Amino acid sequence: MKAFRNGTHLSSATSGCILRPHRSPTPPIRLSSNHFTPRRGIAFSRRVLPSISSWTLDSRSYSVNHKTPQPPPFAFAFDIDGVLLHVAKPIPGATYALKHLQEHNIPFILLTNGGGKHETDRVKDLSNRLGVHLTTDNFVQSHTPFQELVHHGHNSQGLRDKNILVTGSDPTKCRDIAEKYGFKHVIIPADILMAQPTIWPFEPLMKEVYAATARPLASSNPKIDAIFVFNDPRDWALDIQIISDLLLSQQGVLGTYSTNNGNPDLPNRGWQRDGQPSLFFSNPDLFWSAAYPLPRFGQGAFQAALAGVWDEVTGGKAELERTVIGKPYARTYGFAERVLNAHRAKTLGVDAEKLEPLKRVYMVGDNPASDIRGANEYVSPLGTKWSSILVRTGVWNPDRGGSPAYWPDVIAKDVKEAVETVLTHEKW
């Protein structure tokens, strides 16, 4: 027997995999030999698994659960785009899987690198699309952790009363989100462009939109203390220009230029060493799954473009210093784990301090570089083991890209099959 990464025991063979069910309430269904694919170095053998519907409909499965005094020792984390939804439409089996977990008090969290709406608005929209009652209690999107920076985050001080620049696909919505988080002085690129038109000496394609969304500034050259990219920007050219200007400035004052820039006697040759604003990205995703048959560029592409410009500006002498959160980074997984544990305690009606830590969390995602890598690399301070399940309904497609860049513990056809696999393995 070989030990699975999360403690599952697997028998060795040449193909397929085994997740041994406790008991099959109905005749089992046979899975294809390519149902699962292991991460490198783990061998699997093929067996049969019961259908998830048998666990839902058979009365004996309910009696097993109801006689179990202990709460589930496991939970789920689901990505959204490419796992639960495809182009705003539910992926077959997604609604069924989530409802099944809710009906049996099995905790889960929605953990996405998407964003651009406030959590309450996004959850309401997801509930309507999926036909499942959802709340913000178990929902984390890419920029949700930015809330922590309102009171902690800038030279050990919060940014609540500081000027921050935010941008994204709709900067106006990003401003609204930031203000709901508690930031008091939020500026968007449109404000700067309208106050200082010469900052972008080209005819803006969205001039009327900028004029309609801009707010007046106290100064045409404001001091900015932090820059936040909330989600995938649309006007890359304007945003790169303004962000670069601020990173080259003196003390974050727009329109100034630091004399430290390029100084070989200073760390990083003086670049970003004169009180310039901290730069935050909400996720590193190069691609995301959209309506087009091939994945589309995401925030990671914008970040790469900005880094490329910065490399040219600094003559290749300095790295672009920034903080990137979102999957696969441990900061986001740690934040998500705290949210999940609080939600678990609320769901089970148990005092969180009296509840034993989760033994396992199963991350179900479609993007190897974010969902799978993050789950594989995250080390929980509570000792919880995170396992990764890659579905074929989103970014990764074996017909396009071959083997995933980061190997999951299991590959499943879709989210329903992923949940079925875990419930069978957990004997729940």
Short mmCIF file of C-alpha atoms in Angstrom, two decimals:
data_model
loop_
_atom_site.label_atom_id
_atom_site.label_comp_id
_atom_site.label_asym_id
_atom_site.label_seq_id
_atom_site.Cartn_x
_atom_site.Cartn_y
_atom_site.Cartn_z
CA MET A 1 0.00 0.00 0.00
CA LYS A 2 1.14 3.54 -0.75
CA ALA A 3 0.12 6.55 1.26
CA PHE A 4 -1.81 9.21 -0.59
CA ARG A 5 -0.74 12.77 0.11
CA ASN A 6 -3.72 13.35 2.42
CA GLY A 7 -3.48 9.99 4.15
CA THR A 8 -5.54 7.90 1.72
CA HIS A 9 -4.13 4.41 1.17
CA LEU A 10 -3.71 3.36 -2.42
CA SER A 11 -2.66 0.07 -3.91
CA SER A 12 -0.05 0.03 -6.65
CA ALA A 13 -0.76 -0.89 -10.24
CA THR A 14 -0.07 0.33 -13.72
CA SER A 15 -3.03 2.64 -14.38
CA GLY A 16 -6.09 4.31 -12.87
CA CYS A 17 -6.64 4.79 -9.15
CA ILE A 18 -8.42 3.47 -6.11
CA LEU A 19 -10.46 5.26 -3.50
CA ARG A 20 -12.02 2.41 -1.54
CA PRO A 21 -15.68 2.90 -0.51
CA HIS A 22 -16.82 1.85 2.96
CA ARG A 23 -19.90 0.12 1.65
CA SER A 24 -21.78 0.35 -1.63
CA PRO A 25 -25.49 0.87 -0.88
CA THR A 26 -26.42 0.08 -4.49
CA PRO A 27 -24.63 -1.79 -7.27
CA PRO A 28 -21.53 0.25 -8.10
CA ILE A 29 -20.85 1.93 -11.40
CA ARG A 30 -17.62 1.29 -13.26
CA LEU A 31 -15.33 4.20 -13.97
CA SER A 32 -13.13 4.56 -17.00
CA SER A 33 -9.42 3.89 -16.66
CA ASN A 34 -8.59 7.56 -17.12
CA HIS A 35 -10.95 8.70 -14.36
CA PHE A 36 -8.07 9.77 -12.18
CA THR A 37 -4.52 10.80 -12.82
CA PRO A 38 -1.99 10.83 -9.96
CA ARG A 39 0.64 13.36 -9.24
CA ARG A 40 4.11 12.22 -10.18
CA GLY A 41 5.52 9.48 -8.03
CA ILE A 42 2.19 7.99 -6.92
CA ALA A 43 0.88 4.76 -8.43
CA PHE A 44 -2.79 3.83 -8.57
CA SER A 45 -4.94 0.83 -9.41
CA ARG A 46 -8.43 0.96 -10.90
CA ARG A 47 -11.49 0.02 -8.88
CA VAL A 48 -15.21 0.75 -8.93
CA LEU A 49 -16.99 3.49 -7.01
CA PRO A 50 -20.65 3.97 -6.12
CA SER A 51 -22.62 6.76 -7.71
CA ILE A 52 -23.10 9.88 -5.60
CA SER A 53 -26.85 9.58 -6.15
CA SER A 54 -26.89 6.30 -4.24
CA TRP A 55 -25.54 8.09 -1.18
CA THR A 56 -28.22 10.75 -1.52
CA LEU A 57 -31.25 8.56 -2.13
CA ASP A 58 -30.57 5.39 -0.16
CA SER A 59 -32.01 5.50 3.37
CA ARG A 60 -29.15 3.47 4.78
CA SER A 61 -26.68 6.22 3.96
CA TYR A 62 -28.73 8.65 6.01
CA SER A 63 -28.84 6.27 8.96
CA VAL A 64 -25.05 6.00 8.92
CA ASN A 65 -24.68 9.77 9.00
CA HIS A 66 -27.32 10.26 11.67
CA LYS A 67 -25.73 7.73 13.98
CA THR A 68 -22.34 9.39 13.68
CA PRO A 69 -21.80 11.62 16.71
CA GLN A 70 -18.69 13.31 15.34
CA PRO A 71 -18.87 16.16 12.79
CA PRO A 72 -17.28 15.58 9.39
CA PRO A 73 -13.49 15.66 9.76
CA PHE A 74 -13.20 17.02 6.22
CA ALA A 75 -14.40 19.96 4.16
CA PHE A 76 -14.27 21.29 0.60
CA ALA A 77 -12.91 24.38 -1.09
CA PHE A 78 -14.32 25.07 -4.56
CA ASP A 79 -13.09 27.37 -7.26
CA ILE A 80 -15.99 28.97 -9.16
CA ASP A 81 -15.25 29.76 -12.82
CA GLY A 82 -14.55 26.50 -14.63
CA VAL A 83 -15.66 24.39 -11.65
CA LEU A 84 -19.17 25.54 -10.68
CA LEU A 85 -19.90 27.95 -13.52
CA HIS A 86 -18.97 28.27 -17.16
CA VAL A 87 -19.78 31.66 -18.69
CA ALA A 88 -22.22 32.36 -15.85
CA LYS A 89 -24.10 29.10 -16.41
CA PRO A 90 -23.97 26.21 -13.93
CA ILE A 91 -21.75 23.31 -14.92
CA PRO A 92 -23.85 20.11 -14.85
CA GLY A 93 -23.82 18.56 -11.40
CA ALA A 94 -22.57 21.69 -9.59
CA THR A 95 -25.91 22.62 -8.03
CA TYR A 96 -26.57 19.02 -7.06
CA ALA A 97 -23.18 18.65 -5.38
CA LEU A 98 -23.46 21.86 -3.33
CA LYS A 99 -27.00 21.10 -2.19
CA HIS A 100 -25.94 17.61 -1.16
CA LEU A 101 -23.17 19.02 1.02
CA GLN A 102 -25.49 21.56 2.60
CA GLU A 103 -28.16 18.95 3.35
CA HIS A 104 -25.59 16.81 5.16
CA ASN A 105 -23.85 19.67 7.01
CA ILE A 106 -20.56 19.07 5.23
CA PRO A 107 -18.71 22.42 5.30
CA PHE A 108 -17.35 24.03 2.17
CA ILE A 109 -15.93 27.34 1.07
CA LEU A 110 -15.97 29.06 -2.31
CA LEU A 111 -12.42 30.22 -3.01
CA THR A 112 -11.97 32.11 -6.26
CA ASN A 113 -9.42 34.36 -7.91
CA GLY A 114 -12.30 36.21 -9.50
CA GLY A 115 -13.47 39.58 -8.26
CA GLY A 116 -14.79 42.96 -9.31
CA LYS A 117 -17.94 42.89 -7.17
CA HIS A 118 -18.46 43.24 -3.46
CA GLU A 119 -18.83 39.90 -1.70
CA THR A 120 -22.53 40.45 -0.91
CA ASP A 121 -23.30 41.21 -4.56
CA ARG A 122 -21.27 38.31 -5.90
CA VAL A 123 -22.83 35.82 -3.48
CA LYS A 124 -26.34 36.99 -4.37
CA ASP A 125 -25.56 36.54 -8.06
CA LEU A 126 -24.04 33.10 -7.49
CA SER A 127 -27.04 31.99 -5.44
CA ASN A 128 -29.39 32.96 -8.26
CA ARG A 129 -27.32 31.29 -10.96
CA LEU A 130 -26.66 28.07 -9.07
CA GLY A 131 -30.03 27.82 -7.36
CA VAL A 132 -28.26 27.30 -4.03
CA HIS A 133 -28.54 29.51 -0.96
CA LEU A 134 -25.09 30.96 -0.33
CA THR A 135 -23.77 33.56 2.10
CA THR A 136 -20.61 35.60 2.55
CA ASP A 137 -19.75 33.42 5.57
CA ASN A 138 -18.01 30.88 3.35
CA PHE A 139 -16.98 32.98 0.37
CA VAL A 140 -13.52 34.35 -0.41
CA GLN A 141 -12.67 36.05 -3.67
CA SER A 142 -9.32 37.36 -4.79
CA HIS A 143 -9.49 40.77 -3.15
CA THR A 144 -11.36 39.77 0.02
CA PRO A 145 -8.09 39.69 2.05
CA PHE A 146 -7.54 43.38 1.16
CA GLN A 147 -9.98 44.10 3.99
CA GLU A 148 -7.23 43.22 6.46
CA LEU A 149 -5.14 46.14 5.15
CA VAL A 150 -7.68 48.71 6.27
CA HIS A 151 -6.30 48.45 9.80
CA HIS A 152 -3.01 46.59 9.25
CA GLY A 153 -0.73 46.74 6.29
CA HIS A 154 1.29 49.88 5.61
CA ASN A 155 4.46 50.16 7.72
CA SER A 156 2.54 48.34 10.48
CA GLN A 157 -0.24 50.92 10.16
CA GLY A 158 -3.59 50.61 8.47
CA LEU A 159 -4.53 52.35 5.24
CA ARG A 160 -7.98 53.41 6.40
CA ASP A 161 -7.25 57.14 6.28
CA LYS A 162 -4.57 57.08 3.55
CA ASN A 163 -4.95 57.83 -0.15
CA ILE A 164 -5.07 54.62 -2.14
CA LEU A 165 -5.26 54.11 -5.91
CA VAL A 166 -7.45 51.23 -7.09
CA THR A 167 -8.06 49.84 -10.54
CA GLY A 168 -9.60 46.82 -12.22
CA SER A 169 -12.05 45.85 -14.93
CA ASP A 170 -14.43 48.57 -13.70
CA PRO A 171 -12.50 50.99 -11.49
CA THR A 172 -15.72 52.64 -10.32
CA LYS A 173 -16.96 49.34 -8.90
CA CYS A 174 -13.52 48.71 -7.42
CA ARG A 175 -13.73 52.06 -5.65
CA ASP A 176 -17.13 51.13 -4.27
CA ILE A 177 -15.79 47.80 -2.98
CA ALA A 178 -12.78 49.47 -1.36
CA GLU A 179 -15.00 51.99 0.38
CA LYS A 180 -17.27 49.23 1.68
CA TYR A 181 -14.15 47.52 3.03
CA GLY A 182 -13.46 50.68 5.05
CA PHE A 183 -10.91 52.65 3.00
CA LYS A 184 -11.79 56.35 3.30
CA HIS A 185 -9.84 57.99 0.49
CA VAL A 186 -10.04 55.96 -2.72
CA ILE A 187 -8.78 57.32 -6.04
CA ILE A 188 -9.19 55.72 -9.47
CA PRO A 189 -7.26 56.44 -12.71
CA ALA A 190 -10.19 58.46 -14.11
CA ASP A 191 -9.86 60.96 -11.24
CA ILE A 192 -6.21 61.52 -12.10
CA LEU A 193 -6.76 61.73 -15.85
CA MET A 194 -9.51 64.33 -15.51
CA ALA A 195 -7.50 66.37 -13.00
CA GLN A 196 -4.27 66.07 -14.99
CA PRO A 197 -5.10 65.40 -18.70
CA THR A 198 -1.48 65.73 -19.81
CA ILE A 199 -0.53 62.62 -17.84
CA TRP A 200 -1.78 60.61 -20.84
CA PRO A 201 -0.98 62.65 -23.99
CA PHE A 202 -3.20 60.59 -26.25
CA GLU A 203 -6.88 60.73 -27.05
CA PRO A 204 -8.51 58.41 -24.48
CA LEU A 205 -10.86 55.93 -26.11
CA MET A 206 -13.10 56.07 -23.05
CA LYS A 207 -12.99 59.83 -22.47
CA GLU A 208 -16.74 60.14 -21.80
CA VAL A 209 -16.64 57.19 -19.40
CA TYR A 210 -13.71 58.70 -17.53
CA ALA A 211 -15.45 62.07 -17.27
CA ALA A 212 -18.64 60.47 -15.98
CA THR A 213 -16.89 58.38 -13.30
CA ALA A 214 -14.23 60.80 -12.09
CA ARG A 215 -14.35 62.58 -8.75
CA PRO A 216 -12.58 65.89 -8.15
CA LEU A 217 -9.22 65.70 -6.40
CA ALA A 218 -7.95 68.09 -3.73
CA SER A 219 -4.71 68.20 -5.72
CA SER A 220 -3.96 67.33 -9.34
CA ASN A 221 -0.80 65.63 -8.06
CA PRO A 222 -2.02 63.68 -5.03
CA LYS A 223 0.16 61.66 -2.66
CA ILE A 224 -0.69 57.95 -2.97
CA ASP A 225 0.16 55.55 -0.15
CA ALA A 226 -0.82 52.23 -1.77
CA ILE A 227 -1.93 50.84 -5.12
CA PHE A 228 -4.44 48.00 -5.39
CA VAL A 229 -5.25 46.01 -8.53
CA PHE A 230 -8.63 44.54 -7.54
CA ASN A 231 -9.23 42.44 -10.64
CA ASP A 232 -8.22 42.24 -14.31
CA PRO A 233 -7.72 45.82 -15.61
CA ARG A 234 -9.14 46.84 -18.97
CA ASP A 235 -7.18 49.99 -19.86
CA TRP A 236 -3.69 48.57 -19.50
CA ALA A 237 -1.93 51.52 -21.13
CA LEU A 238 -3.31 54.23 -18.84
CA ASP A 239 -2.98 52.08 -15.73
CA ILE A 240 0.63 51.11 -16.48
CA GLN A 241 1.52 54.75 -17.07
CA ILE A 242 0.04 55.99 -13.78
CA ILE A 243 1.35 53.08 -11.70
CA SER A 244 4.85 53.51 -13.17
CA ASP A 245 4.77 57.25 -12.45
CA LEU A 246 3.90 56.55 -8.82
CA LEU A 247 6.62 53.91 -8.44
CA LEU A 248 9.18 56.40 -9.77
CA SER A 249 7.91 59.26 -7.60
CA GLN A 250 9.26 60.86 -4.45
CA GLN A 251 7.21 59.82 -1.43
CA GLY A 252 4.34 58.74 -3.67
CA VAL A 253 3.55 62.26 -4.89
CA LEU A 254 2.35 62.08 -8.47
CA GLY A 255 4.37 64.20 -10.88
CA THR A 256 7.63 63.96 -8.92
CA TYR A 257 10.72 61.86 -9.60
CA SER A 258 12.90 60.37 -6.89
CA THR A 259 16.61 61.16 -6.89
CA ASN A 260 17.18 57.70 -5.39
CA ASN A 261 16.20 55.97 -8.62
CA GLY A 262 19.20 54.11 -10.04
CA ASN A 263 21.49 54.83 -7.07
CA PRO A 264 23.88 51.82 -6.93
CA ASP A 265 24.66 52.49 -3.25
CA LEU A 266 21.08 51.77 -2.19
CA PRO A 267 19.22 48.45 -2.00
CA ASN A 268 17.55 47.55 -5.30
CA ARG A 269 19.72 50.34 -6.78
CA GLY A 270 17.41 52.91 -5.25
CA TRP A 271 14.30 51.86 -7.12
CA GLN A 272 11.18 51.90 -4.91
CA ARG A 273 13.33 53.17 -2.03
CA ASP A 274 11.90 56.65 -1.50
CA GLY A 275 8.51 56.19 0.14
CA GLN A 276 6.74 55.11 -3.03
CA PRO A 277 3.35 53.41 -2.58
CA SER A 278 3.17 49.69 -1.92
CA LEU A 279 1.78 47.74 -4.88
CA PHE A 280 -0.77 44.97 -4.34
CA PHE A 281 -2.20 42.49 -6.85
CA SER A 282 -5.20 40.35 -5.94
CA ASN A 283 -4.14 37.31 -7.98
CA PRO A 284 -1.46 36.07 -10.39
CA ASP A 285 -3.67 34.20 -12.89
CA LEU A 286 -2.24 34.40 -16.39
CA PHE A 287 -5.37 32.76 -17.83
CA TRP A 288 -8.99 32.24 -16.90
CA SER A 289 -11.85 30.29 -18.42
CA ALA A 290 -14.35 32.39 -20.40
CA ALA A 291 -16.79 31.96 -23.29
CA TYR A 292 -14.06 31.77 -25.94
CA PRO A 293 -12.91 28.17 -26.50
CA LEU A 294 -9.35 29.07 -25.43
CA PRO A 295 -8.47 30.60 -22.02
CA ARG A 296 -8.26 34.41 -21.88
CA PHE A 297 -5.58 36.62 -20.33
CA GLY A 298 -6.16 37.54 -16.71
CA GLN A 299 -4.56 39.80 -14.13
CA GLY A 300 -1.31 37.86 -14.34
CA ALA A 301 -0.90 39.03 -17.93
CA PHE A 302 -1.35 42.67 -16.87
CA GLN A 303 1.18 42.13 -14.10
CA ALA A 304 3.65 40.65 -16.59
CA ALA A 305 3.17 43.63 -18.89
CA LEU A 306 3.81 46.10 -16.06
CA ALA A 307 6.87 44.11 -14.96
CA GLY A 308 8.16 44.15 -18.52
CA VAL A 309 7.84 47.93 -18.74
CA TRP A 310 9.49 48.27 -15.34
CA ASP A 311 12.39 46.12 -16.51
CA GLU A 312 12.92 48.46 -19.46
CA VAL A 313 12.62 51.60 -17.31
CA THR A 314 15.19 50.33 -14.79
CA GLY A 315 17.50 48.91 -17.45
CA GLY A 316 16.97 45.45 -16.04
CA LYS A 317 18.68 46.49 -12.80
CA ALA A 318 15.71 46.14 -10.44
CA GLU A 319 12.84 43.79 -9.79
CA LEU A 320 9.32 45.15 -9.60
CA GLU A 321 8.56 44.90 -5.89
CA ARG A 322 4.94 44.05 -5.22
CA THR A 323 2.70 41.91 -3.05
CA VAL A 324 0.59 39.31 -4.83
CA ILE A 325 -2.20 37.50 -3.04
CA GLY A 326 -4.86 35.09 -4.30
CA LYS A 327 -4.31 31.46 -5.16
CA PRO A 328 -1.73 29.83 -5.08
CA TYR A 329 -0.21 31.98 -2.32
CA ALA A 330 -0.21 30.79 1.28
CA ARG A 331 -1.57 34.11 2.57
CA THR A 332 -4.83 33.55 0.72
CA TYR A 333 -5.06 29.88 1.67
CA GLY A 334 -4.46 30.78 5.31
CA PHE A 335 -7.16 33.46 5.16
CA ALA A 336 -9.53 30.99 3.49
CA GLU A 337 -8.83 28.36 6.14
CA ARG A 338 -9.75 30.80 8.91
CA VAL A 339 -12.99 31.69 7.13
CA LEU A 340 -13.76 28.01 6.52
CA ASN A 341 -13.23 27.07 10.17
CA ALA A 342 -15.48 29.86 11.38
CA HIS A 343 -18.16 28.82 8.89
CA ARG A 344 -17.77 25.17 9.91
CA ALA A 345 -18.37 25.99 13.55
CA LYS A 346 -21.45 28.04 12.65
CA THR A 347 -22.81 25.32 10.36
CA LEU A 348 -22.39 22.63 13.02
CA GLY A 349 -23.64 24.85 15.82
CA VAL A 350 -20.48 24.25 17.83
CA ASP A 351 -18.20 26.66 19.66
CA ALA A 352 -15.18 27.06 17.38
CA GLU A 353 -12.79 26.68 20.33
CA LYS A 354 -14.31 23.32 21.26
CA LEU A 355 -14.27 21.96 17.70
CA GLU A 356 -11.44 19.67 16.67
CA PRO A 357 -9.45 21.03 13.69
CA LEU A 358 -10.31 19.68 10.27
CA LYS A 359 -8.21 16.72 9.21
CA ARG A 360 -8.57 17.32 5.48
CA VAL A 361 -9.70 20.00 3.03
CA TYR A 362 -10.26 19.04 -0.60
CA MET A 363 -9.51 21.85 -3.03
CA VAL A 364 -11.49 21.35 -6.25
CA GLY A 365 -10.21 23.55 -9.07
CA ASP A 366 -9.64 23.83 -12.80
CA ASN A 367 -6.36 25.76 -12.86
CA PRO A 368 -3.19 23.78 -12.05
CA ALA A 369 -1.11 26.92 -11.53
CA SER A 370 -3.41 28.38 -8.87
CA ASP A 371 -5.90 25.89 -7.41
CA ILE A 372 -3.70 22.81 -7.53
CA ARG A 373 -0.34 24.39 -6.79
CA GLY A 374 -1.80 26.30 -3.86
CA ALA A 375 -3.39 23.25 -2.26
CA ASN A 376 -0.27 21.14 -2.80
CA GLU A 377 2.07 23.71 -1.24
CA TYR A 378 -0.03 25.12 1.59
CA VAL A 379 1.04 24.04 5.08
CA SER A 380 -1.74 24.59 7.60
CA PRO A 381 -0.71 25.88 11.03
CA LEU A 382 -3.51 23.68 12.42
CA GLY A 383 -2.16 20.51 10.85
CA THR A 384 -5.02 20.24 8.36
CA LYS A 385 -4.03 18.41 5.17
CA TRP A 386 -5.04 20.07 1.91
CA SER A 387 -5.56 17.75 -1.07
CA SER A 388 -6.03 18.82 -4.68
CA ILE A 389 -8.61 17.67 -7.22
CA LEU A 390 -8.36 18.92 -10.81
CA VAL A 391 -11.50 18.96 -12.96
CA ARG A 392 -11.60 18.96 -16.74
CA THR A 393 -14.28 21.64 -17.13
CA GLY A 394 -12.17 24.81 -17.11
CA VAL A 395 -8.70 26.15 -17.82
CA TRP A 396 -6.91 22.81 -18.00
CA ASN A 397 -7.73 20.54 -20.87
CA PRO A 398 -5.53 17.51 -21.59
CA ASP A 399 -6.29 17.83 -25.31
CA ARG A 400 -4.76 21.33 -25.35
CA GLY A 401 -1.96 21.34 -22.85
CA GLY A 402 -1.08 17.75 -22.06
CA SER A 403 0.03 17.11 -18.50
CA PRO A 404 -0.86 19.77 -15.90
CA ALA A 405 1.96 22.08 -14.82
CA TYR A 406 1.27 21.09 -11.21
CA TRP A 407 0.04 17.57 -10.58
CA PRO A 408 -3.09 17.15 -8.48
CA ASP A 409 -3.81 14.31 -6.12
CA VAL A 410 -6.78 13.35 -8.29
CA ILE A 411 -8.20 14.32 -11.68
CA ALA A 412 -11.99 14.11 -12.06
CA LYS A 413 -14.37 14.75 -14.93
CA ASP A 414 -16.31 17.47 -13.11
CA VAL A 415 -17.24 18.79 -9.67
CA LYS A 416 -19.98 16.21 -9.13
CA GLU A 417 -17.53 13.40 -9.70
CA ALA A 418 -15.00 15.10 -7.43
CA VAL A 419 -17.50 15.28 -4.57
CA GLU A 420 -18.60 11.70 -5.22
CA THR A 421 -15.01 10.53 -4.94
CA VAL A 422 -14.38 12.30 -1.64
CA LEU A 423 -17.61 11.14 -0.01
CA THR A 424 -16.84 7.58 -0.97
CA HIS A 425 -13.27 7.79 0.28
CA GLU A 426 -14.35 9.45 3.54
CA LYS A 427 -17.06 6.76 4.03
CA TRP A 428 -19.53 9.53 4.69
#
